[in-house]
Amino acid sequence: METKLHNFLNSNLLNKYLLGETSFEESKEVEHFISNYPEAASAYEKLQDNLEIIAKVGAVNVPNNILTDVLESLDESNDTKVIQLIQKRKTPWYSIAASAAAVLFAVSSFMLYQKNQQLNSENNIVDAEIMDLRSDIDKNNSKLDELSRELMKLNNPDAKKYVINGNDRAKNLKTVAYINSVEKTSMIDVITLPQLPKEQHYQIWAELQDRMVNLGILDESNRKLKQIPYMEDALALSIKISTKGDHTNENGTEVAEISLKDK
């Protein structure tokens, strides 16, 4: 309904109605909008006021001495003066009113156009913000889905939980391992890792019957559940401090260990 009102106000029907130039159907439409929409009634009243002001401005009182001058001029030369008087005849007030109404309509249309452009710009900004919000919602939903899947793995009755605490060399170290022997999955959750020199890092190892297997690097900056390789016959898990680039078991310093055969 606001669109119809907007289109009506942008049309020239009010001006035509005021000047008596509308058809019967157009007059009914104008009177409908004036009767039912305060905005239309207000616009019509403003046009009426403007026409009255213009009519008053055009109605200038003629000084008394003008008539005497005109009569004297007629006596001197009737033909030329009559033509001159006809040429200087005042423009009818309704023509002035129509011109003023046209100017007012043009100004109103331009203002409405500017307002519409501003609204379009604001709508574009809102649309962009909505798209960003939807993108954020999708990302958050994806993270929630991932977290939900991880929690399902942790809450799986087949998953066993192993808390790995540091020894005297790393008393503040604490991680938790979740091993599911049915689904053949292993996950590690880093709780705290004491800070190391830049050239060193923590590695987690699985102890098998005949060898040690490197399961990856532990980093406290990545504080979330981390998938690690599942070792079928692992006897224990251990965490060692080693020099970056060294992936051998012999040179590492063991700071935590837990047996996997006690549960």
Coordinates of C-alpha atoms in Angstrom, one line a residue:
M1 CA 0.0 0.0 0.0
E2 CA 2.9 2.4 0.7
T3 CA 4.1 1.8 -2.9
K4 CA 0.7 2.9 -4.3
L5 CA 0.8 6.0 -2.2
H6 CA 4.4 6.7 -3.2
N7 CA 3.5 6.3 -6.9
F8 CA 0.4 8.5 -6.5
L9 CA 2.4 11.3 -4.9
N10 CA 5.0 11.1 -7.7
S11 CA 2.3 11.4 -10.4
N12 CA 0.9 14.7 -11.6
L13 CA -2.7 13.9 -10.6
L14 CA -2.8 16.3 -7.7
N15 CA -1.7 19.2 -9.9
K16 CA -4.2 18.3 -12.6
Y17 CA -7.0 17.9 -10.1
L18 CA -6.3 21.3 -8.6
L19 CA -6.4 22.9 -12.0
G20 CA -9.6 21.0 -13.0
E21 CA -7.8 19.0 -15.7
T22 CA -8.6 15.5 -14.5
S23 CA -11.1 13.0 -15.9
F24 CA -13.9 11.6 -13.9
E25 CA -12.0 8.5 -13.0
E26 CA -8.9 10.4 -12.2
S27 CA -10.9 12.7 -9.9
K28 CA -12.3 9.7 -8.1
E29 CA -8.8 8.3 -7.6
V30 CA -7.5 11.7 -6.2
E31 CA -10.4 12.1 -3.9
H32 CA -9.9 8.5 -2.6
F33 CA -6.3 9.1 -1.7
I34 CA -7.1 12.5 -0.2
S35 CA -9.8 11.0 2.0
N36 CA -7.9 7.9 3.1
Y37 CA -4.2 9.0 3.3
P38 CA -3.1 11.9 5.5
E39 CA 0.0 12.3 3.3
A40 CA -2.0 12.8 0.2
A41 CA -4.4 15.3 2.0
S42 CA -1.3 17.2 3.3
A43 CA 0.2 17.4 -0.2
Y44 CA -3.1 18.6 -1.6
E45 CA -3.4 21.3 1.0
K46 CA 0.1 22.5 0.4
L47 CA -0.6 22.8 -3.4
Q48 CA -3.7 24.8 -2.6
D49 CA -1.8 27.2 -0.3
N50 CA 0.9 27.7 -2.9
L51 CA -1.7 28.5 -5.6
E52 CA -3.4 31.0 -3.3
I53 CA 0.0 32.7 -2.6
I54 CA 0.8 32.9 -6.3
A55 CA -2.6 34.3 -7.1
K56 CA -2.2 37.0 -4.4
V57 CA 1.2 37.9 -5.8
G58 CA -0.2 38.2 -9.3
A59 CA -3.1 40.4 -8.1
V60 CA -1.2 43.8 -7.9
N61 CA -3.2 47.0 -7.4
V62 CA -2.9 49.4 -10.4
P63 CA -2.2 53.0 -9.4
N64 CA -4.9 55.6 -10.3
N65 CA -2.6 57.7 -12.5
I66 CA -2.1 54.7 -14.9
L67 CA -5.6 55.0 -16.3
T68 CA -5.1 58.7 -17.1
D69 CA -1.8 58.0 -18.8
V70 CA -3.4 55.2 -20.9
L71 CA -6.2 57.5 -22.0
E72 CA -3.8 60.3 -23.0
S73 CA -1.8 57.8 -25.0
L74 CA -4.9 56.6 -26.8
D75 CA -5.7 60.2 -27.8
E76 CA -2.2 60.5 -29.3
S77 CA -2.1 57.3 -31.3
N78 CA -4.9 54.7 -30.9
D79 CA -3.4 52.0 -33.2
T80 CA 0.0 51.6 -31.8
K81 CA -0.9 52.0 -28.2
V82 CA -3.7 49.5 -28.4
I83 CA -1.3 46.9 -29.8
Q84 CA 1.2 47.7 -27.1
L85 CA -1.4 47.3 -24.3
I86 CA -2.4 44.0 -25.7
Q87 CA 1.2 42.8 -25.7
K88 CA 1.7 43.9 -22.1
R89 CA -1.4 42.1 -20.9
K90 CA -0.8 40.2 -17.6
T91 CA -0.4 36.4 -17.7
P92 CA -3.6 34.8 -16.2
W93 CA -3.2 33.7 -12.6
Y94 CA -4.0 30.1 -13.4
S95 CA -1.1 29.9 -15.9
I96 CA 1.3 31.2 -13.2
A97 CA -0.2 28.8 -10.7
A98 CA 0.2 25.9 -13.2
S99 CA 3.9 26.8 -13.8
A100 CA 4.5 27.1 -10.0
A101 CA 2.8 23.7 -9.5
A102 CA 5.0 22.2 -12.1
V103 CA 8.1 23.6 -10.4
L104 CA 6.9 22.3 -7.1
F105 CA 6.3 18.9 -8.5
A106 CA 9.7 18.8 -10.1
V107 CA 11.4 19.8 -6.8
S108 CA 9.3 17.2 -4.9
S109 CA 10.1 14.6 -7.5
F110 CA 13.9 15.3 -7.2
M111 CA 13.7 15.2 -3.4
L112 CA 11.9 11.9 -3.5
Y113 CA 14.4 10.6 -6.0
Q114 CA 17.3 11.5 -3.7
K115 CA 15.5 9.9 -0.8
N116 CA 14.9 6.8 -2.8
Q117 CA 18.6 6.7 -3.8
Q118 CA 19.6 7.0 -0.1
L119 CA 17.2 4.2 0.9
N120 CA 18.6 2.0 -1.9
S121 CA 22.1 2.6 -0.6
E122 CA 21.0 1.8 3.0
N123 CA 19.3 -1.3 1.8
N124 CA 22.4 -2.4 0.0
I125 CA 24.4 -2.0 3.2
V126 CA 21.8 -3.9 5.2
D127 CA 21.8 -6.7 2.6
A128 CA 25.6 -6.9 2.8
E129 CA 25.5 -7.1 6.6
I130 CA 22.8 -9.8 6.4
M131 CA 25.0 -11.8 4.1
D132 CA 28.0 -11.4 6.5
L133 CA 25.8 -12.5 9.4
R134 CA 24.5 -15.5 7.5
S135 CA 28.1 -16.4 6.7
D136 CA 29.1 -16.1 10.3
I137 CA 26.1 -18.3 11.3
D138 CA 27.1 -20.9 8.8
K139 CA 30.6 -20.9 10.1
N140 CA 29.4 -21.2 13.7
N141 CA 27.0 -24.0 12.8
S142 CA 29.9 -25.8 11.1
K143 CA 32.0 -25.4 14.2
L144 CA 29.1 -26.6 16.4
D145 CA 28.6 -29.6 14.2
E146 CA 32.3 -30.5 14.5
L147 CA 32.3 -30.0 18.2
S148 CA 29.1 -32.1 18.5
R149 CA 30.8 -34.9 16.6
E150 CA 33.9 -34.7 18.8
L151 CA 31.7 -34.8 21.9
M152 CA 29.9 -37.9 20.6
K153 CA 33.2 -39.5 20.2
L154 CA 34.3 -38.6 23.7
N155 CA 31.0 -39.8 25.2
N156 CA 31.0 -43.0 23.3
P157 CA 31.0 -45.8 25.9
D158 CA 33.6 -47.6 23.9
A159 CA 36.1 -44.7 24.3
K160 CA 38.6 -44.9 27.1
K161 CA 40.0 -41.8 28.7
Y162 CA 43.7 -41.6 29.8
V163 CA 44.9 -38.5 31.7
I164 CA 48.6 -38.0 31.1
N165 CA 50.4 -35.9 33.7
G166 CA 54.0 -34.6 33.5
N167 CA 56.8 -35.9 35.7
D168 CA 59.4 -33.8 37.6
R169 CA 60.8 -32.4 34.3
A170 CA 57.4 -30.9 33.3
K171 CA 55.2 -30.8 36.4
N172 CA 52.5 -28.5 34.8
L173 CA 52.1 -30.8 31.7
K174 CA 48.6 -32.3 31.4
T175 CA 46.9 -33.9 28.4
V176 CA 44.0 -36.3 28.0
A177 CA 43.9 -39.2 25.5
Y178 CA 40.7 -40.8 24.2
I179 CA 41.1 -44.2 22.6
N180 CA 38.2 -46.2 21.0
S181 CA 39.3 -49.7 20.3
V182 CA 36.0 -50.5 18.6
E183 CA 36.0 -47.6 16.0
K184 CA 39.8 -47.7 15.9
T185 CA 40.2 -44.0 16.7
S186 CA 42.6 -42.0 19.0
M187 CA 42.3 -38.4 20.1
I188 CA 44.5 -36.2 22.3
D189 CA 43.4 -33.0 24.2
V190 CA 46.1 -30.6 25.2
I191 CA 45.3 -29.0 28.6
T192 CA 48.7 -27.4 29.6
L193 CA 52.2 -27.7 28.2
P194 CA 55.1 -25.9 29.9
Q195 CA 56.8 -23.4 27.6
L196 CA 59.9 -24.6 25.7
P197 CA 62.8 -22.9 24.0
K198 CA 62.1 -22.1 20.4
E199 CA 64.3 -24.9 19.1
Q200 CA 62.4 -27.6 21.0
H201 CA 58.9 -29.1 20.9
Y202 CA 56.8 -31.9 22.4
Q203 CA 56.2 -35.2 20.6
I204 CA 53.8 -38.0 21.6
W205 CA 54.9 -41.6 21.1
A206 CA 53.2 -45.0 21.2
E207 CA 55.1 -47.8 22.8
L208 CA 54.6 -51.1 21.0
Q209 CA 56.1 -54.5 21.9
D210 CA 59.2 -54.0 19.7
R211 CA 59.4 -50.4 18.9
M212 CA 58.3 -46.8 19.5
V213 CA 56.1 -45.0 17.0
N214 CA 55.9 -41.2 16.6
L215 CA 52.3 -40.0 16.7
G216 CA 52.9 -36.3 16.1
I217 CA 53.8 -33.0 17.7
L218 CA 51.8 -31.4 20.6
D219 CA 51.4 -27.6 20.6
E220 CA 49.5 -25.7 23.3
S221 CA 48.6 -23.0 20.7
N222 CA 46.2 -25.4 19.1
R223 CA 44.0 -26.0 22.1
K224 CA 41.4 -28.4 20.7
L225 CA 41.0 -32.2 20.3
K226 CA 43.5 -33.5 17.9
Q227 CA 43.2 -36.8 15.9
I228 CA 46.3 -39.0 16.3
P229 CA 47.1 -42.3 14.6
Y230 CA 45.4 -45.3 16.3
M231 CA 47.9 -48.1 17.2
E232 CA 46.2 -51.5 17.7
D233 CA 48.8 -53.1 20.0
A234 CA 50.1 -50.0 21.8
L235 CA 51.2 -50.7 25.4
A236 CA 51.7 -47.1 26.5
L237 CA 51.7 -43.5 25.4
S238 CA 54.6 -41.2 26.3
I239 CA 55.4 -37.5 25.7
K240 CA 59.0 -36.4 25.0
I241 CA 60.8 -33.2 24.5
S242 CA 63.0 -33.2 21.4
T243 CA 64.9 -30.8 19.1
K244 CA 62.8 -29.6 16.1
G245 CA 63.6 -31.6 13.1
D246 CA 64.7 -34.7 15.2
H247 CA 62.1 -37.4 14.9
T248 CA 64.1 -40.2 16.5
N249 CA 63.1 -41.7 19.8
E250 CA 66.7 -42.0 21.2
N251 CA 67.4 -38.3 21.6
G252 CA 64.2 -37.2 23.2
T253 CA 63.7 -36.6 26.9
E254 CA 60.6 -38.3 28.3
V255 CA 58.4 -36.0 30.5
A256 CA 55.1 -38.0 30.7
E257 CA 53.9 -41.6 30.3
I258 CA 50.8 -43.7 30.8
S259 CA 50.1 -47.4 30.4
L260 CA 47.2 -48.4 28.1
K261 CA 46.9 -51.9 29.6
D262 CA 45.6 -50.9 33.0
K263 CA 42.0 -50.3 31.9

